[in-house]
Amino acid sequence: MRTRFAPSPTGPLHLGHAFSALVAYDMAHAAEGEFLLRIEDIDTSRARPAWEAQIYEDLQWLGLDWPRPVLRQSENMAAYESALDRLWQAGLLYPCSCNRRDILEAMSAPQEGATLPMGPDGLIYPGTCRDTPRAPGTDRPRDSALRLDMRRAVAQRLFAYTETGAGPGGETGLITVTPDQLIQHVGDVVLSRRDMGTSYHLSVVMDDAAQGITHVTRGADLFEATAIHVVLQDLLDLPTPLYHHHRLIRDEAGKRLAKRDDARALATYRDQDLQPADIRSMLGLPSTAGSQGL
Ligand code: GLU
């Protein structure tokens, strides 16, 4: 059993991150498995070395440890590039030059007050660039975003995975994802952003497989994105791990904690002389990884 915590170094870790890291760590401990840390820093416009340094400090303070060296996604671009090449050669990607305004305009002027179709990756792409002709045998373009052609990718197949936690609607156990759900409610997601040369979805799937992760532990906000991840695992011949989505930590108003929420940053609690056991107790977790009540 091997699980991981995969933060992005774009701000201070807060109580929600602590919960995610501790749930994963405790699960690994209970199963006599392994807990890995991975730094998800593909968004170089937002990732900062100082935040990364603080991640290590905060997690150590919480009492966690993990094998070194830590995988940093910014150092693993070659792996994402070769996956993109493979999907491109298979004819499953297409270049897209639409910006957000183009997408909104193409979404046939919705009635006032009507909600726009949103998927796990934002607005569901209306397909504007999908049928732009591509010369066969050409190289993958580097200067535009690349989208997955979901219709071709799913080819009428059914996808499934096992959820050992729960999605936002209590979804658990064997989760099936139908072609219709993927085409209508997920759509042609971006796998390579123009400014990044990859995407969260592609990198996370590649790295979970490369690191031999058997249990993906993360917040329920990423439950819907798992549908994209199982499709990519299928296309790239990667194993599908078990998924364990946990509840989200919210503030008094019921709002999900955000990176800018300094009041709940672990560093703030540390400065106030709180102890890791206090953090565990605030989160409703047992006082140490090995204690009863897990
Ligand atoms: N890097 C992602 C985040 O900070 C988590 C990715 C994952 O656990 O799949 O939200």
PDB file of C-alpha atoms and ligand atoms in Angstrom:
ATOM      1  CA  MET A   1       0.000   0.000   0.000  1.00  0.00           C
ATOM      2  CA  ARG A   2       1.435   3.322  -1.024  1.00  0.00           C
ATOM      3  CA  THR A   3      -0.267   6.689  -0.877  1.00  0.00           C
ATOM      4  CA  ARG A   4       0.772  10.309  -1.215  1.00  0.00           C
ATOM      5  CA  PHE A   5       0.121  13.933  -0.418  1.00  0.00           C
ATOM      6  CA  ALA A   6       0.636  16.156  -3.470  1.00  0.00           C
ATOM      7  CA  PRO A   7       0.464  19.860  -2.602  1.00  0.00           C
ATOM      8  CA  SER A   8       1.159  22.746  -4.961  1.00  0.00           C
ATOM      9  CA  PRO A   9       3.646  25.264  -3.531  1.00  0.00           C
ATOM     10  CA  THR A  10       1.462  28.275  -4.321  1.00  0.00           C
ATOM     11  CA  GLY A  11       0.631  29.407  -0.790  1.00  0.00           C
ATOM     12  CA  PRO A  12       0.731  28.363   2.846  1.00  0.00           C
ATOM     13  CA  LEU A  13      -0.650  24.983   3.872  1.00  0.00           C
ATOM     14  CA  HIS A  14      -3.827  25.363   5.911  1.00  0.00           C
ATOM     15  CA  LEU A  15      -6.003  23.051   7.985  1.00  0.00           C
ATOM     16  CA  GLY A  16      -7.491  21.449   4.864  1.00  0.00           C
ATOM     17  CA  HIS A  17      -4.036  20.449   3.655  1.00  0.00           C
ATOM     18  CA  ALA A  18      -3.115  19.177   7.094  1.00  0.00           C
ATOM     19  CA  PHE A  19      -6.229  16.995   7.065  1.00  0.00           C
ATOM     20  CA  SER A  20      -5.367  15.583   3.637  1.00  0.00           C
ATOM     21  CA  ALA A  21      -1.749  14.872   4.580  1.00  0.00           C
ATOM     22  CA  LEU A  22      -2.683  13.320   7.931  1.00  0.00           C
ATOM     23  CA  VAL A  23      -5.449  11.124   6.494  1.00  0.00           C
ATOM     24  CA  ALA A  24      -2.990   9.772   3.916  1.00  0.00           C
ATOM     25  CA  TYR A  25      -0.234   9.352   6.465  1.00  0.00           C
ATOM     26  CA  ASP A  26      -2.505   7.569   8.958  1.00  0.00           C
ATOM     27  CA  MET A  27      -3.854   5.269   6.249  1.00  0.00           C
ATOM     28  CA  ALA A  28      -0.316   4.310   5.226  1.00  0.00           C
ATOM     29  CA  HIS A  29       0.652   3.786   8.849  1.00  0.00           C
ATOM     30  CA  ALA A  30      -2.388   1.597   9.572  1.00  0.00           C
ATOM     31  CA  ALA A  31      -1.687  -0.571   6.515  1.00  0.00           C
ATOM     32  CA  GLU A  32       2.061  -0.689   7.158  1.00  0.00           C
ATOM     33  CA  GLY A  33       2.386   0.978   3.794  1.00  0.00           C
ATOM     34  CA  GLU A  34       4.292   3.960   2.509  1.00  0.00           C
ATOM     35  CA  PHE A  35       3.508   7.666   2.477  1.00  0.00           C
ATOM     36  CA  LEU A  36       5.082   9.816  -0.256  1.00  0.00           C
ATOM     37  CA  LEU A  37       5.216  13.550  -0.685  1.00  0.00           C
ATOM     38  CA  ARG A  38       5.106  15.026  -4.194  1.00  0.00           C
ATOM     39  CA  ILE A  39       5.477  18.687  -5.102  1.00  0.00           C
ATOM     40  CA  GLU A  40       3.030  19.690  -7.844  1.00  0.00           C
ATOM     41  CA  ASP A  41       4.779  22.752  -9.215  1.00  0.00           C
ATOM     42  CA  ILE A  42       3.945  22.723 -12.934  1.00  0.00           C
ATOM     43  CA  ASP A  43       2.363  26.178 -12.652  1.00  0.00           C
ATOM     44  CA  THR A  44       5.647  28.041 -12.591  1.00  0.00           C
ATOM     45  CA  SER A  45       3.852  31.393 -12.614  1.00  0.00           C
ATOM     46  CA  ARG A  46       2.461  30.647  -9.145  1.00  0.00           C
ATOM     47  CA  ALA A  47       4.844  28.135  -7.540  1.00  0.00           C
ATOM     48  CA  ARG A  48       7.514  29.625  -5.247  1.00  0.00           C
ATOM     49  CA  PRO A  49      10.543  27.965  -3.613  1.00  0.00           C
ATOM     50  CA  ALA A  50       9.644  29.692  -0.334  1.00  0.00           C
ATOM     51  CA  TRP A  51       6.241  27.974  -0.262  1.00  0.00           C
ATOM     52  CA  GLU A  52       7.873  24.647  -1.024  1.00  0.00           C
ATOM     53  CA  ALA A  53      10.298  25.135   1.864  1.00  0.00           C
ATOM     54  CA  GLN A  54       7.362  25.930   4.122  1.00  0.00           C
ATOM     55  CA  ILE A  55       5.547  22.752   3.039  1.00  0.00           C
ATOM     56  CA  TYR A  56       8.486  20.664   4.300  1.00  0.00           C
ATOM     57  CA  GLU A  57       8.629  22.632   7.519  1.00  0.00           C
ATOM     58  CA  ASP A  58       4.877  22.408   8.192  1.00  0.00           C
ATOM     59  CA  LEU A  59       4.687  18.677   7.482  1.00  0.00           C
ATOM     60  CA  GLN A  60       7.718  17.912   9.621  1.00  0.00           C
ATOM     61  CA  TRP A  61       6.192  19.933  12.429  1.00  0.00           C
ATOM     62  CA  LEU A  62       2.999  17.849  12.066  1.00  0.00           C
ATOM     63  CA  GLY A  63       5.133  14.767  12.692  1.00  0.00           C
ATOM     64  CA  LEU A  64       5.152  13.348   9.166  1.00  0.00           C
ATOM     65  CA  ASP A  65       8.106  11.909   7.326  1.00  0.00           C
ATOM     66  CA  TRP A  66       8.547  10.664   3.787  1.00  0.00           C
ATOM     67  CA  PRO A  67      11.228   9.177   1.520  1.00  0.00           C
ATOM     68  CA  ARG A  68      13.666  11.555  -0.158  1.00  0.00           C
ATOM     69  CA  PRO A  69      14.296  12.782  -2.781  1.00  0.00           C
ATOM     70  CA  VAL A  70      10.826  14.162  -3.328  1.00  0.00           C
ATOM     71  CA  LEU A  71       9.455  14.159  -6.882  1.00  0.00           C
ATOM     72  CA  ARG A  72       8.957  17.698  -8.149  1.00  0.00           C
ATOM     73  CA  GLN A  73       6.747  17.822 -11.210  1.00  0.00           C
ATOM     74  CA  SER A  74       8.700  20.712 -12.743  1.00  0.00           C
ATOM     75  CA  GLU A  75      11.639  18.298 -13.058  1.00  0.00           C
ATOM     76  CA  ASN A  76       9.558  15.620 -14.714  1.00  0.00           C
ATOM     77  CA  MET A  77       8.418  17.397 -17.881  1.00  0.00           C
ATOM     78  CA  ALA A  78      10.019  14.810 -20.204  1.00  0.00           C
ATOM     79  CA  ALA A  79       7.574  12.177 -18.934  1.00  0.00           C
ATOM     80  CA  TYR A  80       4.563  14.404 -19.647  1.00  0.00           C
ATOM     81  CA  GLU A  81       5.962  15.296 -23.075  1.00  0.00           C
ATOM     82  CA  SER A  82       6.268  11.672 -24.086  1.00  0.00           C
ATOM     83  CA  ALA A  83       2.700  10.943 -22.937  1.00  0.00           C
ATOM     84  CA  LEU A  84       1.490  13.914 -25.008  1.00  0.00           C
ATOM     85  CA  ASP A  85       3.445  12.639 -28.014  1.00  0.00           C
ATOM     86  CA  ARG A  86       1.825   9.258 -27.659  1.00  0.00           C
ATOM     87  CA  LEU A  87      -1.709  10.682 -27.433  1.00  0.00           C
ATOM     88  CA  TRP A  88      -0.972  13.039 -30.330  1.00  0.00           C
ATOM     89  CA  GLN A  89       0.292  10.193 -32.539  1.00  0.00           C
ATOM     90  CA  ALA A  90      -2.855   8.225 -31.682  1.00  0.00           C
ATOM     91  CA  GLY A  91      -4.921  11.147 -33.025  1.00  0.00           C
ATOM     92  CA  LEU A  92      -6.553  11.819 -29.660  1.00  0.00           C
ATOM     93  CA  LEU A  93      -5.414  15.428 -29.188  1.00  0.00           C
ATOM     94  CA  TYR A  94      -6.087  18.599 -31.114  1.00  0.00           C
ATOM     95  CA  PRO A  95      -4.659  22.112 -30.832  1.00  0.00           C
ATOM     96  CA  CYS A  96      -6.999  24.750 -29.470  1.00  0.00           C
ATOM     97  CA  SER A  97      -6.531  28.502 -29.731  1.00  0.00           C
ATOM     98  CA  CYS A  98      -9.742  29.547 -27.946  1.00  0.00           C
ATOM     99  CA  ASN A  99      -9.598  31.850 -24.974  1.00  0.00           C
ATOM    100  CA  ARG A 100     -12.332  32.037 -22.356  1.00  0.00           C
ATOM    101  CA  ARG A 101     -14.233  34.712 -24.280  1.00  0.00           C
ATOM    102  CA  ASP A 102     -14.215  32.634 -27.482  1.00  0.00           C
ATOM    103  CA  ILE A 103     -15.589  29.694 -25.514  1.00  0.00           C
ATOM    104  CA  LEU A 104     -18.352  31.756 -23.926  1.00  0.00           C
ATOM    105  CA  GLU A 105     -19.312  33.212 -27.297  1.00  0.00           C
ATOM    106  CA  ALA A 106     -19.459  29.768 -28.868  1.00  0.00           C
ATOM    107  CA  MET A 107     -21.738  28.524 -26.100  1.00  0.00           C
ATOM    108  CA  SER A 108     -24.795  29.700 -28.048  1.00  0.00           C
ATOM    109  CA  ALA A 109     -25.797  32.762 -25.985  1.00  0.00           C
ATOM    110  CA  PRO A 110     -27.532  31.193 -23.014  1.00  0.00           C
ATOM    111  CA  GLN A 111     -30.789  32.699 -21.762  1.00  0.00           C
ATOM    112  CA  GLU A 112     -30.337  35.283 -19.088  1.00  0.00           C
ATOM    113  CA  GLY A 113     -29.884  33.561 -15.742  1.00  0.00           C
ATOM    114  CA  ALA A 114     -29.257  30.171 -17.339  1.00  0.00           C
ATOM    115  CA  THR A 115     -26.223  28.414 -15.918  1.00  0.00           C
ATOM    116  CA  LEU A 116     -23.398  27.509 -18.251  1.00  0.00           C
ATOM    117  CA  PRO A 117     -22.466  23.833 -18.517  1.00  0.00           C
ATOM    118  CA  MET A 118     -19.567  23.254 -16.140  1.00  0.00           C
ATOM    119  CA  GLY A 119     -17.486  20.104 -15.818  1.00  0.00           C
ATOM    120  CA  PRO A 120     -14.702  19.091 -13.444  1.00  0.00           C
ATOM    121  CA  ASP A 121     -12.344  21.241 -15.498  1.00  0.00           C
ATOM    122  CA  GLY A 122     -14.493  24.356 -15.829  1.00  0.00           C
ATOM    123  CA  LEU A 123     -16.658  25.286 -18.823  1.00  0.00           C
ATOM    124  CA  ILE A 124     -17.435  22.308 -21.026  1.00  0.00           C
ATOM    125  CA  TYR A 125     -15.661  23.067 -24.270  1.00  0.00           C
ATOM    126  CA  PRO A 126     -18.093  23.548 -27.178  1.00  0.00           C
ATOM    127  CA  GLY A 127     -15.705  21.902 -29.647  1.00  0.00           C
ATOM    128  CA  THR A 128     -14.835  24.939 -31.808  1.00  0.00           C
ATOM    129  CA  CYS A 129     -11.315  23.755 -32.730  1.00  0.00           C
ATOM    130  CA  ARG A 130     -12.049  20.008 -32.737  1.00  0.00           C
ATOM    131  CA  ASP A 131     -12.381  19.561 -36.470  1.00  0.00           C
ATOM    132  CA  THR A 132      -9.614  21.876 -37.654  1.00  0.00           C
ATOM    133  CA  PRO A 133      -7.782  19.746 -40.223  1.00  0.00           C
ATOM    134  CA  ARG A 134      -4.373  18.420 -39.170  1.00  0.00           C
ATOM    135  CA  ALA A 135      -1.806  17.130 -41.586  1.00  0.00           C
ATOM    136  CA  PRO A 136      -1.203  13.440 -40.822  1.00  0.00           C
ATOM    137  CA  GLY A 137       2.212  12.597 -39.412  1.00  0.00           C
ATOM    138  CA  THR A 138       2.899  16.143 -38.216  1.00  0.00           C
ATOM    139  CA  ASP A 139       4.564  16.867 -34.887  1.00  0.00           C
ATOM    140  CA  ARG A 140       2.640  17.964 -31.865  1.00  0.00           C
ATOM    141  CA  PRO A 141       2.439  21.791 -31.876  1.00  0.00           C
ATOM    142  CA  ARG A 142       4.141  23.443 -28.872  1.00  0.00           C
ATOM    143  CA  ASP A 143       2.621  26.878 -29.219  1.00  0.00           C
ATOM    144  CA  SER A 144      -1.020  26.100 -28.496  1.00  0.00           C
ATOM    145  CA  ALA A 145      -3.098  24.286 -25.916  1.00  0.00           C
ATOM    146  CA  LEU A 146      -3.884  20.645 -26.671  1.00  0.00           C
ATOM    147  CA  ARG A 147      -7.286  19.191 -25.892  1.00  0.00           C
ATOM    148  CA  LEU A 148      -8.309  15.567 -25.545  1.00  0.00           C
ATOM    149  CA  ASP A 149     -10.903  14.570 -28.126  1.00  0.00           C
ATOM    150  CA  MET A 150     -13.196  12.891 -25.610  1.00  0.00           C
ATOM    151  CA  ARG A 151     -15.446  11.240 -28.203  1.00  0.00           C
ATOM    152  CA  ARG A 152     -12.499   9.419 -29.736  1.00  0.00           C
ATOM    153  CA  ALA A 153     -10.921   8.740 -26.366  1.00  0.00           C
ATOM    154  CA  VAL A 154     -13.939   6.986 -24.850  1.00  0.00           C
ATOM    155  CA  ALA A 155     -15.105   5.236 -28.014  1.00  0.00           C
ATOM    156  CA  GLN A 156     -18.332   4.078 -26.347  1.00  0.00           C
ATOM    157  CA  ARG A 157     -16.531   2.306 -23.506  1.00  0.00           C
ATOM    158  CA  LEU A 158     -17.498   2.213 -19.845  1.00  0.00           C
ATOM    159  CA  PHE A 159     -14.891   3.127 -17.223  1.00  0.00           C
ATOM    160  CA  ALA A 160     -14.813   2.116 -13.575  1.00  0.00           C
ATOM    161  CA  TYR A 161     -12.771   2.503 -10.418  1.00  0.00           C
ATOM    162  CA  THR A 162     -13.089   1.811  -6.722  1.00  0.00           C
ATOM    163  CA  GLU A 163     -13.767   4.612  -4.266  1.00  0.00           C
ATOM    164  CA  THR A 164     -12.896   3.781  -0.661  1.00  0.00           C
ATOM    165  CA  GLY A 165     -13.822   7.219   0.664  1.00  0.00           C
ATOM    166  CA  ALA A 166     -16.758   9.191  -0.720  1.00  0.00           C
ATOM    167  CA  GLY A 167     -17.540  11.798  -3.352  1.00  0.00           C
ATOM    168  CA  PRO A 168     -19.455  14.997  -2.514  1.00  0.00           C
ATOM    169  CA  GLY A 169     -22.779  13.154  -2.957  1.00  0.00           C
ATOM    170  CA  GLY A 170     -21.704  10.147  -0.872  1.00  0.00           C
ATOM    171  CA  GLU A 171     -20.616   8.149  -3.939  1.00  0.00           C
ATOM    172  CA  THR A 172     -18.601   5.151  -2.802  1.00  0.00           C
ATOM    173  CA  GLY A 173     -17.646   1.600  -3.807  1.00  0.00           C
ATOM    174  CA  LEU A 174     -17.509   0.733  -7.483  1.00  0.00           C
ATOM    175  CA  ILE A 175     -17.951   3.950  -9.478  1.00  0.00           C
ATOM    176  CA  THR A 176     -18.815   3.616 -13.147  1.00  0.00           C
ATOM    177  CA  VAL A 177     -18.320   6.399 -15.646  1.00  0.00           C
ATOM    178  CA  THR A 178     -20.360   6.201 -18.848  1.00  0.00           C
ATOM    179  CA  PRO A 179     -19.318   7.504 -22.283  1.00  0.00           C
ATOM    180  CA  ASP A 180     -22.242   9.920 -22.146  1.00  0.00           C
ATOM    181  CA  GLN A 181     -21.090  11.380 -18.821  1.00  0.00           C
ATOM    182  CA  LEU A 182     -17.602  11.876 -20.214  1.00  0.00           C
ATOM    183  CA  ILE A 183     -18.723  13.424 -23.476  1.00  0.00           C
ATOM    184  CA  GLN A 184     -21.584  15.555 -22.136  1.00  0.00           C
ATOM    185  CA  HIS A 185     -20.413  16.434 -18.651  1.00  0.00           C
ATOM    186  CA  VAL A 186     -16.627  16.476 -18.907  1.00  0.00           C
ATOM    187  CA  GLY A 187     -15.881  17.208 -22.555  1.00  0.00           C
ATOM    188  CA  ASP A 188     -12.611  17.942 -24.317  1.00  0.00           C
ATOM    189  CA  VAL A 189     -10.339  18.888 -21.422  1.00  0.00           C
ATOM    190  CA  VAL A 190      -7.002  20.645 -21.919  1.00  0.00           C
ATOM    191  CA  LEU A 191      -4.096  18.215 -21.393  1.00  0.00           C
ATOM    192  CA  SER A 192      -1.332  20.627 -22.294  1.00  0.00           C
ATOM    193  CA  ARG A 193      -1.684  24.272 -21.447  1.00  0.00           C
ATOM    194  CA  ARG A 194       0.135  26.702 -23.697  1.00  0.00           C
ATOM    195  CA  ASP A 195       1.954  28.340 -20.783  1.00  0.00           C
ATOM    196  CA  MET A 196       2.766  25.063 -18.988  1.00  0.00           C
ATOM    197  CA  GLY A 197       3.365  22.354 -21.574  1.00  0.00           C
ATOM    198  CA  THR A 198       1.289  19.961 -19.455  1.00  0.00           C
ATOM    199  CA  SER A 199      -1.747  20.026 -17.152  1.00  0.00           C
ATOM    200  CA  TYR A 200      -2.746  18.907 -13.677  1.00  0.00           C
ATOM    201  CA  HIS A 201      -4.695  15.925 -15.055  1.00  0.00           C
ATOM    202  CA  LEU A 202      -1.909  14.523 -17.206  1.00  0.00           C
ATOM    203  CA  SER A 203       0.852  15.069 -14.647  1.00  0.00           C
ATOM    204  CA  VAL A 204      -1.047  13.615 -11.711  1.00  0.00           C
ATOM    205  CA  VAL A 205      -1.925  10.463 -13.648  1.00  0.00           C
ATOM    206  CA  MET A 206       1.619   9.987 -14.930  1.00  0.00           C
ATOM    207  CA  ASP A 207       3.209  10.512 -11.523  1.00  0.00           C
ATOM    208  CA  ASP A 208       0.791   8.385  -9.517  1.00  0.00           C
ATOM    209  CA  ALA A 209       1.654   5.529 -11.890  1.00  0.00           C
ATOM    210  CA  ALA A 210       5.407   6.235 -11.967  1.00  0.00           C
ATOM    211  CA  GLN A 211       5.531   6.325  -8.178  1.00  0.00           C
ATOM    212  CA  GLY A 212       3.538   3.106  -7.808  1.00  0.00           C
ATOM    213  CA  ILE A 213       0.726   4.797  -5.857  1.00  0.00           C
ATOM    214  CA  THR A 214      -1.888   2.173  -4.935  1.00  0.00           C
ATOM    215  CA  HIS A 215      -4.235   4.556  -3.047  1.00  0.00           C
ATOM    216  CA  VAL A 216      -4.831   8.138  -4.171  1.00  0.00           C
ATOM    217  CA  THR A 217      -5.921  10.135  -1.126  1.00  0.00           C
ATOM    218  CA  ARG A 218      -7.272  13.651  -1.710  1.00  0.00           C
ATOM    219  CA  GLY A 219     -10.176  15.999  -1.068  1.00  0.00           C
ATOM    220  CA  ALA A 220     -13.687  15.354  -2.374  1.00  0.00           C
ATOM    221  CA  ASP A 221     -13.339  18.463  -4.555  1.00  0.00           C
ATOM    222  CA  LEU A 222     -11.279  16.294  -6.919  1.00  0.00           C
ATOM    223  CA  PHE A 223     -13.803  13.435  -7.029  1.00  0.00           C
ATOM    224  CA  GLU A 224     -15.291  14.516 -10.391  1.00  0.00           C
ATOM    225  CA  ALA A 225     -11.819  14.880 -11.933  1.00  0.00           C
ATOM    226  CA  THR A 226     -11.221  11.170 -11.314  1.00  0.00           C
ATOM    227  CA  ALA A 227     -13.365  10.411 -14.383  1.00  0.00           C
ATOM    228  CA  ILE A 228     -10.716  12.179 -16.492  1.00  0.00           C
ATOM    229  CA  HIS A 229      -7.924  10.331 -14.711  1.00  0.00           C
ATOM    230  CA  VAL A 230      -9.325   6.848 -15.377  1.00  0.00           C
ATOM    231  CA  VAL A 231      -9.702   7.644 -19.077  1.00  0.00           C
ATOM    232  CA  LEU A 232      -6.068   8.794 -19.241  1.00  0.00           C
ATOM    233  CA  GLN A 233      -4.888   5.681 -17.396  1.00  0.00           C
ATOM    234  CA  ASP A 234      -6.709   3.579 -19.953  1.00  0.00           C
ATOM    235  CA  LEU A 235      -5.265   5.475 -22.939  1.00  0.00           C
ATOM    236  CA  LEU A 236      -1.722   5.371 -21.547  1.00  0.00           C
ATOM    237  CA  ASP A 237      -1.841   1.743 -20.326  1.00  0.00           C
ATOM    238  CA  LEU A 238      -1.387   2.748 -16.688  1.00  0.00           C
ATOM    239  CA  PRO A 239      -2.939   0.969 -13.705  1.00  0.00           C
ATOM    240  CA  THR A 240      -5.923   2.576 -11.972  1.00  0.00           C
ATOM    241  CA  PRO A 241      -5.241   2.905  -8.229  1.00  0.00           C
ATOM    242  CA  LEU A 242      -7.907   2.892  -5.525  1.00  0.00           C
ATOM    243  CA  TYR A 243      -9.273   6.364  -4.832  1.00  0.00           C
ATOM    244  CA  HIS A 244     -10.005   7.691  -1.385  1.00  0.00           C
ATOM    245  CA  HIS A 245     -11.689  11.102  -1.436  1.00  0.00           C
ATOM    246  CA  HIS A 246     -12.091  12.648   1.977  1.00  0.00           C
ATOM    247  CA  ARG A 247     -14.371  15.360   3.322  1.00  0.00           C
ATOM    248  CA  LEU A 248     -13.331  18.987   2.950  1.00  0.00           C
ATOM    249  CA  ILE A 249     -12.464  21.202   5.881  1.00  0.00           C
ATOM    250  CA  ARG A 250     -14.666  24.288   5.921  1.00  0.00           C
ATOM    251  CA  ASP A 251     -14.742  27.540   7.845  1.00  0.00           C
ATOM    252  CA  GLU A 252     -17.567  28.575  10.208  1.00  0.00           C
ATOM    253  CA  ALA A 253     -19.578  29.824   7.236  1.00  0.00           C
ATOM    254  CA  GLY A 254     -19.267  26.438   5.531  1.00  0.00           C
ATOM    255  CA  LYS A 255     -16.844  27.741   2.908  1.00  0.00           C
ATOM    256  CA  ARG A 256     -13.941  25.610   1.759  1.00  0.00           C
ATOM    257  CA  LEU A 257     -10.613  26.890   3.045  1.00  0.00           C
ATOM    258  CA  ALA A 258      -8.499  28.724   0.472  1.00  0.00           C
ATOM    259  CA  LYS A 259      -4.761  29.203   0.208  1.00  0.00           C
ATOM    260  CA  ARG A 260      -5.105  32.894   1.076  1.00  0.00           C
ATOM    261  CA  ASP A 261      -6.857  32.042   4.331  1.00  0.00           C
ATOM    262  CA  ASP A 262      -3.887  32.905   6.517  1.00  0.00           C
ATOM    263  CA  ALA A 263      -5.877  32.612   9.738  1.00  0.00           C
ATOM    264  CA  ARG A 264      -5.990  28.863   9.253  1.00  0.00           C
ATOM    265  CA  ALA A 265      -2.466  28.492   7.912  1.00  0.00           C
ATOM    266  CA  LEU A 266      -0.476  25.875   9.814  1.00  0.00           C
ATOM    267  CA  ALA A 267       2.294  28.436  10.280  1.00  0.00           C
ATOM    268  CA  THR A 268      -0.148  30.705  12.130  1.00  0.00           C
ATOM    269  CA  TYR A 269      -1.149  27.930  14.530  1.00  0.00           C
ATOM    270  CA  ARG A 270       2.488  27.088  15.055  1.00  0.00           C
ATOM    271  CA  ASP A 271       3.257  30.706  15.899  1.00  0.00           C
ATOM    272  CA  GLN A 272       0.423  30.608  18.418  1.00  0.00           C
ATOM    273  CA  ASP A 273       2.176  27.689  20.124  1.00  0.00           C
ATOM    274  CA  LEU A 274      -0.438  25.111  19.227  1.00  0.00           C
ATOM    275  CA  GLN A 275       0.872  21.543  19.052  1.00  0.00           C
ATOM    276  CA  PRO A 276       0.373  18.970  16.289  1.00  0.00           C
ATOM    277  CA  ALA A 277      -1.966  17.073  18.648  1.00  0.00           C
ATOM    278  CA  ASP A 278      -4.144  20.210  18.816  1.00  0.00           C
ATOM    279  CA  ILE A 279      -4.344  20.290  15.027  1.00  0.00           C
ATOM    280  CA  ARG A 280      -5.311  16.601  14.967  1.00  0.00           C
ATOM    281  CA  SER A 281      -7.979  17.217  17.554  1.00  0.00           C
ATOM    282  CA  MET A 282      -9.369  20.260  15.678  1.00  0.00           C
ATOM    283  CA  LEU A 283      -9.651  18.016  12.622  1.00  0.00           C
ATOM    284  CA  GLY A 284     -11.305  15.155  14.491  1.00  0.00           C
ATOM    285  CA  LEU A 285      -8.329  12.844  13.953  1.00  0.00           C
ATOM    286  CA  PRO A 286      -6.750  10.494  16.516  1.00  0.00           C
ATOM    287  CA  SER A 287      -3.903  12.092  18.432  1.00  0.00           C
ATOM    288  CA  THR A 288      -1.181  10.055  16.709  1.00  0.00           C
ATOM    289  CA  ALA A 289      -1.019   7.881  13.608  1.00  0.00           C
ATOM    290  CA  GLY A 290      -0.841   4.715  15.657  1.00  0.00           C
ATOM    291  CA  SER A 291      -3.520   5.468  18.241  1.00  0.00           C
ATOM    292  CA  GLN A 292      -6.955   3.879  18.482  1.00  0.00           C
ATOM    293  CA  GLY A 293      -9.925   5.360  16.764  1.00  0.00           C
ATOM    294  CA  LEU A 294      -8.523   5.557  13.243  1.00  0.00           C
TER     295      LEU A 294
HETATM  296  N1  GLU B   1      -1.888  19.267  -6.360  1.00  0.00           N
HETATM  297  C1  GLU B   1      -3.293  19.155  -6.107  1.00  0.00           C
HETATM  298  C2  GLU B   1      -3.727  20.241  -5.132  1.00  0.00           C
HETATM  299  O1  GLU B   1      -2.883  20.828  -4.457  1.00  0.00           O
HETATM  300  C3  GLU B   1      -3.682  17.805  -5.517  1.00  0.00           C
HETATM  301  C4  GLU B   1      -3.604  16.729  -6.518  1.00  0.00           C
HETATM  302  C5  GLU B   1      -4.143  15.367  -6.116  1.00  0.00           C
HETATM  303  O2  GLU B   1      -4.100  15.020  -4.928  1.00  0.00           O
HETATM  304  O3  GLU B   1      -4.564  14.653  -7.014  1.00  0.00           O
HETATM  305  O4  GLU B   1      -4.904  20.512  -5.053  1.00  0.00           O
END
